[in-house]
Coordinates of C-alpha atoms in Angstrom, one line a residue:
M1 CA -1.4 24.8 -12.3
A2 CA -3.4 25.2 -15.5
V3 CA -6.6 23.2 -15.7
L4 CA -7.6 21.4 -18.8
M5 CA -11.2 22.1 -20.0
M6 CA -12.4 19.2 -22.2
G7 CA -15.6 18.2 -23.7
V8 CA -19.0 19.2 -22.4
L9 CA -18.9 20.6 -18.9
A10 CA -22.0 18.7 -17.9
A11 CA -20.8 15.2 -19.0
C12 CA -22.0 12.2 -17.1
G13 CA -19.8 10.6 -14.5
P14 CA -19.3 6.9 -13.9
N15 CA -22.3 6.7 -11.5
G16 CA -24.6 8.4 -14.0
G17 CA -24.7 11.7 -12.3
K18 CA -23.7 15.1 -13.7
S19 CA -20.1 16.3 -13.3
A20 CA -19.3 20.0 -13.4
E21 CA -15.9 19.9 -15.1
P22 CA -12.6 18.1 -14.9
D23 CA -10.0 19.2 -12.3
V24 CA -6.6 18.1 -13.8
A25 CA -3.5 20.1 -14.5
D26 CA -1.8 20.2 -17.9
L27 CA 1.6 18.5 -17.5
S28 CA 2.3 18.3 -21.2
G29 CA 5.8 19.4 -22.3
L30 CA 7.3 18.6 -18.8
G31 CA 9.8 15.8 -18.2
E32 CA 9.7 13.3 -15.4
Y33 CA 11.1 15.8 -12.8
G34 CA 8.8 18.7 -13.9
Q35 CA 5.7 16.5 -13.9
E36 CA 6.4 15.2 -10.4
N37 CA 6.8 18.7 -9.0
N38 CA 3.5 19.8 -10.4
I39 CA 1.2 17.0 -9.5
D40 CA -1.6 17.5 -7.1
Y41 CA -1.8 14.2 -5.2
R42 CA -5.1 13.6 -3.5
Y43 CA -6.3 10.0 -4.0
F44 CA -2.8 8.5 -3.8
W45 CA -2.1 10.6 -0.8
K46 CA 1.2 12.1 0.4
P47 CA 1.9 14.6 3.2
P48 CA 1.5 18.2 2.4
Q49 CA 5.2 19.0 2.6
S50 CA 6.8 18.9 -0.8
N51 CA 9.5 16.6 0.5
G52 CA 7.3 14.6 2.9
Y53 CA 6.5 10.9 2.2
V54 CA 4.5 8.1 3.7
G55 CA 6.3 5.2 5.4
D56 CA 4.8 2.2 7.1
P57 CA 1.1 2.7 7.8
M58 CA -0.5 1.7 11.2
P59 CA -4.3 2.0 10.6
Y60 CA -6.9 2.2 13.3
Y61 CA -10.7 2.4 12.9
E62 CA -13.3 3.9 15.2
D63 CA -16.7 5.6 14.8
G64 CA -16.6 5.9 11.0
V65 CA -13.0 7.2 10.8
Y66 CA -10.0 5.3 9.5
S67 CA -7.0 6.9 11.3
I68 CA -3.8 6.1 9.4
F69 CA -0.8 6.5 11.6
Y70 CA 2.4 6.3 9.6
L71 CA 6.1 6.7 9.7
Q72 CA 6.8 10.0 7.9
D73 CA 10.0 10.4 5.9
E74 CA 11.3 13.9 5.6
G75 CA 8.9 16.8 5.5
G76 CA 10.0 17.9 9.0
S77 CA 9.8 14.4 10.5
V78 CA 12.6 13.5 12.9
R79 CA 14.0 10.1 12.2
H80 CA 10.7 8.6 11.0
S81 CA 8.5 10.1 13.7
I82 CA 4.8 9.0 13.6
F83 CA 2.3 11.2 11.9
R84 CA -1.4 10.7 11.2
V85 CA -4.0 11.3 8.4
D86 CA -7.7 10.5 8.7
T87 CA -10.2 9.3 6.1
T88 CA -13.7 7.9 6.0
D89 CA -13.5 6.4 2.5
F90 CA -9.8 6.1 1.4
I91 CA -10.5 8.7 -1.2
H92 CA -10.5 12.0 0.8
Y93 CA -8.0 12.6 3.5
E94 CA -7.5 15.0 6.4
Y95 CA -3.9 15.6 7.5
K96 CA -3.5 15.6 11.4
G97 CA 0.2 16.1 11.7
E98 CA 2.7 14.7 14.2
V99 CA 1.6 12.1 16.8
L100 CA 4.8 10.7 18.4
R101 CA 8.3 12.1 18.0
S102 CA 11.5 10.0 18.0
G103 CA 13.8 10.3 21.0
D104 CA 16.0 13.4 21.2
S105 CA 19.1 11.6 22.5
S106 CA 21.4 9.4 20.6
T107 CA 21.2 7.0 23.5
S108 CA 17.3 6.9 23.5
Q109 CA 16.0 3.5 22.6
D110 CA 13.6 5.2 20.2
Y111 CA 16.2 7.5 18.6
W112 CA 14.5 6.1 15.5
I113 CA 10.9 5.1 15.6
G114 CA 9.7 2.0 13.9
T115 CA 6.3 0.5 13.0
G116 CA 3.7 -0.4 15.6
S117 CA 0.0 -0.4 16.1
V118 CA -2.8 1.3 18.1
V119 CA -5.2 -0.6 20.3
K120 CA -8.0 0.5 22.6
A121 CA -8.6 -0.9 26.0
G122 CA -11.4 0.5 28.1
E123 CA -11.5 4.2 27.3
D124 CA -7.8 4.6 26.7
Y125 CA -5.5 4.0 23.7
Y126 CA -2.2 2.3 23.6
F127 CA 0.4 2.7 20.9
F128 CA 2.9 -0.1 20.9
Y129 CA 5.8 0.8 18.6
T130 CA 9.4 -0.1 17.7
G131 CA 12.3 1.7 19.3
H132 CA 15.3 1.4 17.0
N133 CA 18.8 2.5 17.9
P134 CA 22.0 0.8 16.7
N135 CA 24.0 2.9 19.2
M136 CA 22.6 0.9 22.1
E137 CA 25.0 -2.0 21.3
S138 CA 28.0 0.2 22.0
V139 CA 26.3 2.1 24.9
D140 CA 25.4 -0.9 27.1
G141 CA 25.5 -4.0 24.9
G142 CA 21.8 -3.8 24.5
P143 CA 19.7 -4.8 21.5
W144 CA 19.1 -2.5 18.5
E145 CA 15.3 -2.8 18.8
K146 CA 12.8 -3.1 21.6
V147 CA 9.0 -2.8 21.7
L148 CA 7.9 0.4 23.5
V149 CA 4.5 1.9 24.3
A150 CA 2.8 5.3 24.5
K151 CA -0.7 5.9 26.0
S152 CA -3.4 8.4 25.3
E153 CA -6.2 8.7 27.9
G154 CA -9.7 9.1 26.5
D155 CA -8.9 10.0 22.9
L156 CA -6.5 9.4 20.0
D157 CA -4.9 12.8 20.3
H158 CA -2.5 12.9 23.2
F159 CA -0.1 10.0 23.2
V160 CA 2.6 10.1 25.9
K161 CA 5.5 7.7 26.1
V162 CA 5.4 5.2 29.0
E163 CA 8.9 5.4 30.3
D164 CA 9.1 2.2 32.3
F165 CA 7.8 -0.3 29.7
E166 CA 9.7 -2.4 27.2
I167 CA 9.7 -5.8 25.5
A168 CA 13.3 -6.8 24.8
P169 CA 14.2 -9.6 22.5
P170 CA 14.8 -12.9 24.3
A171 CA 18.3 -14.2 23.9
Q172 CA 17.4 -16.8 21.3
Y173 CA 16.2 -14.2 18.9
S174 CA 18.0 -11.6 16.9
Q175 CA 19.2 -8.6 18.9
V176 CA 19.1 -6.5 15.7
D177 CA 15.7 -7.3 14.2
F178 CA 12.9 -7.3 16.7
R179 CA 10.1 -5.0 15.5
D180 CA 6.6 -4.0 14.3
P181 CA 4.4 -5.0 17.2
Q182 CA 0.8 -5.6 16.3
A183 CA -1.4 -5.5 19.4
Y184 CA -4.9 -6.9 20.0
F185 CA -6.8 -6.4 23.3
N186 CA -8.1 -9.6 24.7
E187 CA -11.2 -8.8 26.8
E188 CA -11.4 -12.3 28.3
T189 CA -7.9 -12.2 29.8
N190 CA -7.8 -8.3 30.2
S191 CA -4.5 -8.3 28.5
F192 CA -2.8 -7.5 25.2
D193 CA -1.8 -10.1 22.7
I194 CA 1.1 -8.8 20.7
T195 CA 2.9 -10.2 17.6
V196 CA 6.5 -9.2 16.9
E197 CA 8.8 -9.9 13.9
T198 CA 12.3 -11.3 14.4
N199 CA 14.6 -14.1 13.3
A200 CA 16.6 -16.9 14.8
G201 CA 19.4 -18.9 13.2
G202 CA 18.6 -17.4 9.8
V203 CA 14.9 -18.2 10.0
P204 CA 12.4 -15.3 9.8
L205 CA 9.8 -15.5 12.6
I206 CA 6.6 -14.0 13.8
V207 CA 6.5 -14.5 17.6
K208 CA 3.9 -13.6 20.3
F209 CA 3.9 -12.0 23.7
T210 CA 1.2 -11.3 26.3
V211 CA 1.2 -8.0 28.2
S212 CA -1.0 -7.3 31.2
L213 CA -3.3 -4.3 31.0
D214 CA -1.2 -2.5 33.7
L215 CA 1.9 -3.0 31.5
K216 CA 3.7 -4.7 34.4
T217 CA 3.9 -8.3 33.2
V218 CA 5.3 -9.5 29.9
T219 CA 5.0 -13.2 28.9
H220 CA 6.8 -14.7 25.9
D221 CA 4.4 -17.2 24.2
G222 CA 6.6 -18.6 21.4
I223 CA 6.5 -18.7 17.6
V224 CA 3.3 -18.0 15.6
F225 CA 4.7 -18.5 12.1
Q226 CA 7.9 -18.9 10.2
D227 CA 8.6 -18.5 6.5
T228 CA 11.5 -20.7 5.3
A229 CA 10.4 -21.0 1.6
N230 CA 10.9 -17.6 0.1
G231 CA 14.5 -16.6 0.9
F232 CA 13.6 -13.9 3.5
W233 CA 15.9 -12.9 6.3
N234 CA 13.2 -11.0 8.1
L235 CA 9.5 -10.4 8.1
E236 CA 7.8 -7.1 8.7
C237 CA 4.4 -5.5 9.5
A238 CA 2.5 -8.6 10.4
D239 CA -1.3 -8.2 11.0
I240 CA -4.2 -10.5 11.5
T241 CA -7.9 -10.2 10.7
Y242 CA -10.9 -12.6 11.1
Q243 CA -13.0 -13.1 8.0
N244 CA -15.6 -15.8 7.0
G245 CA -14.6 -18.1 9.9
K246 CA -10.9 -17.9 9.1
Y247 CA -7.9 -15.9 10.3
Y248 CA -5.9 -14.1 7.6
M249 CA -2.4 -12.9 8.4
V250 CA -0.5 -10.5 6.1
Y251 CA 3.2 -9.6 6.3
S252 CA 5.9 -8.1 4.2
G253 CA 9.2 -9.9 3.4
Q254 CA 12.7 -8.6 3.5
P255 CA 14.8 -8.0 1.5
N256 CA 12.9 -6.0 -1.2
D257 CA 9.8 -8.0 -1.4
T258 CA 6.1 -7.4 -1.0
V259 CA 3.0 -8.4 0.9
W260 CA 2.1 -12.1 1.5
Y261 CA -0.9 -13.7 3.3
T262 CA -1.5 -17.0 5.0
V263 CA -4.7 -18.5 6.4
S264 CA -5.5 -20.5 9.6
D265 CA -8.3 -21.7 11.8
E266 CA -6.5 -20.3 14.9
M267 CA -5.4 -16.8 15.5
F268 CA -1.8 -17.4 16.7
S269 CA -1.0 -20.8 15.2
G270 CA -1.6 -23.2 12.3
Y271 CA -0.9 -20.9 9.4
G272 CA -0.4 -22.6 6.0
T273 CA 1.7 -21.9 2.9
P274 CA 1.8 -18.2 2.2
T275 CA 0.6 -16.6 -1.0
R276 CA 2.1 -13.5 -2.5
L277 CA -0.3 -10.5 -2.7
E278 CA 0.6 -7.5 -4.9
G279 CA 3.9 -6.5 -6.5
K280 CA 7.3 -5.2 -5.3
H281 CA 6.5 -1.5 -5.6
F282 CA 3.8 -2.0 -2.8
Y283 CA 5.1 -2.5 0.7
A284 CA 4.6 -2.6 4.5
A285 CA 0.8 -3.0 4.3
K286 CA -1.4 -3.5 7.3
M287 CA -5.2 -4.2 7.4
V288 CA -8.0 -2.2 9.0
E289 CA -11.7 -3.2 9.2
G290 CA -14.5 -0.7 9.4
D291 CA -17.9 0.2 8.1
A292 CA -16.6 1.0 4.6
G293 CA -14.9 -2.5 4.4
T294 CA -11.6 -4.0 5.2
F295 CA -8.6 -2.3 3.6
L296 CA -5.0 -3.3 2.9
V297 CA -3.1 0.0 3.5
G298 CA 0.5 0.3 2.3
W299 CA 2.8 2.6 0.3
V300 CA 4.3 2.6 -3.2
Y301 CA 8.0 3.2 -3.4
R302 CA 9.2 6.5 -4.8
R303 CA 12.2 7.0 -7.1
S304 CA 15.3 8.7 -5.8
S305 CA 15.4 11.3 -8.6
F306 CA 11.8 11.2 -10.0
S307 CA 13.0 9.1 -12.9
D308 CA 12.2 5.5 -13.8
T309 CA 15.9 5.0 -14.4
S310 CA 16.8 5.8 -10.7
D311 CA 16.6 3.5 -7.8
L312 CA 13.5 2.8 -5.7
Y313 CA 13.6 4.7 -2.4
W314 CA 12.0 4.0 1.0
G315 CA 8.6 5.7 1.5
G316 CA 6.3 7.1 -1.0
H317 CA 2.5 7.6 -1.5
L318 CA -0.3 5.9 0.4
V319 CA -2.2 3.2 -1.5
A320 CA -5.2 1.4 0.0
H321 CA -6.9 -1.6 -1.6
K322 CA -10.3 -2.9 -0.5
M323 CA -10.0 -6.6 0.4
L324 CA -12.4 -9.2 -0.7
F325 CA -12.3 -12.6 1.2
N326 CA -13.4 -15.4 -1.1
E327 CA -15.1 -18.6 -0.1
D328 CA -12.1 -20.7 -1.2
G329 CA -9.8 -18.8 1.3
T330 CA -8.2 -16.6 -1.4
V331 CA -8.0 -12.8 -1.2
S332 CA -8.9 -10.4 -4.0
L333 CA -8.1 -6.7 -4.1
T334 CA -10.2 -3.9 -5.5
Y335 CA -10.6 -0.1 -5.3
P336 CA -12.6 1.7 -2.6
D337 CA -16.3 2.3 -3.0
G338 CA -17.1 5.8 -4.2
I339 CA -14.2 6.1 -6.6
G340 CA -16.7 7.1 -9.3
G341 CA -17.5 10.3 -7.4
Y342 CA -13.8 11.2 -7.4
F343 CA -13.3 10.5 -11.1
G344 CA -16.6 12.1 -11.9
Y345 CA -16.0 13.6 -15.4
E346 CA -16.3 11.3 -18.4
E347 CA -13.9 12.2 -21.1
E348 CA -14.5 11.3 -24.8
T349 CA -12.2 8.6 -26.0
E350 CA -11.2 7.6 -29.5
H351 CA -12.5 4.0 -29.3
G352 CA -15.3 2.4 -27.2
E353 CA -14.0 -1.0 -28.3
L354 CA -11.0 -2.3 -30.2
T355 CA -9.2 -5.5 -31.2
V356 CA -5.4 -5.8 -31.5
S357 CA -3.4 -8.9 -32.4
S358 CA -0.1 -7.3 -33.3
G359 CA 1.5 -4.0 -32.4
N360 CA -0.2 -1.0 -30.7
R361 CA -3.6 0.6 -30.9
M362 CA -3.8 4.1 -29.4
F363 CA -6.7 4.7 -27.0
A364 CA -6.7 7.8 -24.8
E365 CA -4.6 10.5 -23.1
A366 CA -3.0 9.9 -19.7
Y367 CA -4.0 13.0 -17.7
E368 CA -2.7 14.1 -14.4
S369 CA -5.4 12.1 -12.6
F370 CA -7.7 9.6 -14.4
M371 CA -9.5 6.3 -14.4
L372 CA -10.0 3.8 -17.3
K373 CA -12.7 1.1 -17.1
G374 CA -13.7 -1.6 -19.6
S375 CA -13.7 -5.4 -20.2
F376 CA -11.4 -7.6 -22.2
R377 CA -10.8 -11.1 -23.4
F378 CA -7.8 -12.7 -25.1
E379 CA -6.9 -15.7 -27.2
G380 CA -3.3 -16.9 -27.5
G381 CA -0.2 -17.3 -25.4
E382 CA 1.6 -14.1 -26.2
K383 CA 1.9 -11.0 -24.0
F384 CA -0.6 -8.2 -24.2
G385 CA -1.7 -5.1 -22.2
L386 CA -1.2 -1.3 -21.9
V387 CA 1.5 0.9 -23.3
L388 CA 2.1 4.0 -21.1
G389 CA 4.0 7.0 -22.6
Y390 CA 2.9 6.1 -26.1
G391 CA 3.7 8.8 -28.6
N392 CA 7.0 9.6 -26.9
D393 CA 10.3 8.2 -28.1
P394 CA 9.6 4.4 -28.0
S395 CA 12.6 4.0 -25.7
A396 CA 10.5 5.7 -23.0
Y397 CA 7.5 3.3 -23.3
R398 CA 6.3 1.5 -20.2
Y399 CA 4.3 -1.7 -20.3
V400 CA 1.5 -3.0 -18.0
E401 CA 1.5 -6.5 -19.5
Y402 CA 0.0 -9.9 -18.9
D403 CA 1.9 -13.0 -19.9
P404 CA -0.5 -16.0 -20.5
G405 CA 2.5 -18.3 -20.6
T406 CA 3.5 -17.6 -17.0
G407 CA 0.2 -16.2 -15.6
V408 CA 2.0 -13.1 -14.4
L409 CA 0.8 -9.5 -14.6
G410 CA 3.8 -7.1 -14.5
Y411 CA 5.0 -3.5 -15.0
R412 CA 8.1 -3.3 -17.3
I413 CA 10.3 -0.5 -18.6
E414 CA 11.3 -0.5 -22.3
G415 CA 14.7 -2.0 -22.8
R416 CA 14.5 -4.2 -19.7
S417 CA 13.7 -7.8 -19.9
A418 CA 12.6 -8.2 -16.3
N419 CA 9.5 -6.7 -14.8
E420 CA 9.9 -3.9 -12.2
C421 CA 7.1 -5.5 -10.2
E422 CA 4.7 -8.4 -10.9
V423 CA 2.1 -10.6 -9.4
A424 CA 0.7 -14.0 -10.4
I425 CA -3.0 -13.7 -11.5
P426 CA -4.9 -16.6 -13.1
L427 CA -6.6 -15.6 -16.3
E428 CA -8.1 -17.9 -18.9
E429 CA -8.5 -17.5 -22.6
N430 CA -11.8 -16.6 -24.2
T431 CA -13.1 -15.4 -20.8
D432 CA -14.5 -11.9 -20.2
Y433 CA -12.8 -9.8 -17.5
T434 CA -13.6 -6.3 -16.3
F435 CA -10.8 -4.0 -15.3
T436 CA -10.1 -0.6 -13.8
Y437 CA -6.9 1.3 -14.2
L438 CA -6.2 4.3 -11.9
Q439 CA -3.4 6.8 -12.3
E440 CA -2.6 10.0 -10.4
G441 CA 0.7 11.5 -11.2
S442 CA 3.4 8.8 -11.2
V443 CA 1.4 6.3 -9.0
A444 CA -0.9 3.8 -10.8
A445 CA -2.9 0.7 -10.0
L446 CA -4.6 -1.9 -12.2
Y447 CA -7.4 -4.0 -10.9
I448 CA -8.9 -7.1 -12.6
D449 CA -12.2 -8.1 -11.1
G450 CA -13.1 -11.6 -9.9
V451 CA -9.7 -13.2 -9.7
P452 CA -7.5 -14.0 -6.7
G453 CA -5.1 -11.1 -6.0
G454 CA -6.3 -9.0 -8.9
A455 CA -4.2 -5.8 -8.3
L456 CA -0.9 -4.4 -9.2
S457 CA 0.2 -0.9 -8.1
F458 CA 3.5 0.7 -9.3
R459 CA 5.5 3.9 -9.9
T460 CA 5.7 5.2 -13.5
H461 CA 7.4 8.6 -14.1
G462 CA 6.9 10.8 -17.1
T463 CA 3.8 9.2 -18.5
N464 CA 1.3 12.0 -17.7
N465 CA -0.1 13.9 -20.7
T466 CA 1.1 11.3 -23.1
M467 CA -1.0 8.7 -24.8
I468 CA -2.1 5.2 -23.7
A469 CA -2.3 2.3 -26.2
F470 CA -3.3 -1.3 -26.0
F471 CA -0.8 -3.8 -27.4
S472 CA -0.4 -7.4 -28.2
D473 CA 2.7 -9.5 -29.2
G474 CA 0.5 -12.0 -31.0
S475 CA -2.5 -12.9 -28.9
T476 CA -5.9 -11.6 -30.0
L477 CA -6.9 -9.0 -27.5
S478 CA -10.5 -7.7 -27.6
V479 CA -11.5 -4.8 -25.4
K480 CA -15.0 -3.4 -25.0
D481 CA -17.0 -0.8 -23.1
L482 CA -13.9 1.4 -22.8
K483 CA -14.5 4.6 -20.8
Q484 CA -12.2 7.2 -19.3
Y485 CA -12.9 9.4 -16.3
L486 CA -11.0 12.4 -14.9
R487 CA -10.8 13.8 -11.5
S488 CA -13.7 16.3 -11.2
K489 CA -14.1 19.5 -9.3
E490 CA -16.9 17.9 -7.3
A491 CA -14.5 15.3 -5.9

């Protein structure tokens, strides 16, 4: 891929240091399909196979390394087998390959592998995961899903399935949906506490089991949480972390929804009304805590034909948000530390500050991989935000827009009245906010600092090597301290 050489090669990066030169490919003149096939994804990571994609992540942290186990779709994966990629900063990644393969028989309980979790007990590692096989109903009348386990002795690298272990759904729960075990080792009881997602009588549930360390005894402990307010038929990928004296549980909702969180004083009970976190393009996120912070790790849907007019498709690119736990119990999302080193080349822009109250105001070029930073304030009740794909046919415009009337930040495609994805974010008039916009290829994320939630990630095809503009439908939008940074060769 050709590399664009722009500006002075020793320009300053966002951390004030010197950057050698940009490292981005020229995608101009290519359509949506051509751009996607020529993008070098690094920050928004995907497997190295051209047709390999990231499914549900199962992160684990130890000794400075965040190991992201995940269900790989295509790219040589057999029915969503589990693969692994390691990182120390959620900016640079090392692909480790296949970890656990799905069963080779159509009558194996794990003919398809589903989401799970890794937990350490003593010197050994246990991988509790979902075995999914609709064939089991016709084979022996058994459930579609059970919880299974694999064990690796002494390291993370040699998981072997434990053949005589399973947690089957009790009769009162769904025999079809029973999945996504999240395991915690309880040193006091020398056993595993495990949450599982299921449903009963149309109510989506998160339930709990206790499993002895020798894997011989399984005890059903009852319901941890149920969500009856949001129209879900099932919950997925539940996970719990302890922060600032509170327990935070995240989960994803089916069908076709996103990540929610709820807070409690107790680990396995007492959770209150959930709050939506992020938009519908971001899914199946779990949390992981380590020296670099606590991260919410999920994936952004891909499009079935690399076009924004095509349907969203399961699996995509890895997206990790750093989590900030606020004193009032809310959660804010931001980007990983060290992002300034990755986007280390400062590109000259047409405007350092601008004001727009009607129409569009061109700002900068959207390269293959770049970051925008600045601050803004607004006055009025009309929509405002960014236009992607500016300079193309207006029918191809994409909008990252905030609606003061509803308090919603959304991503919208020209010609459609509804947002593709959105999240409620409380912003006030005549108040200064700082923002960071990241885009690599067709994956993008906008962060607004200092507000609950504060992040929206999404898929946007065909907008690389086009222009970006700010727009307003009537509010007065003032933007200052605008800077653009590109991926640099020192990244």
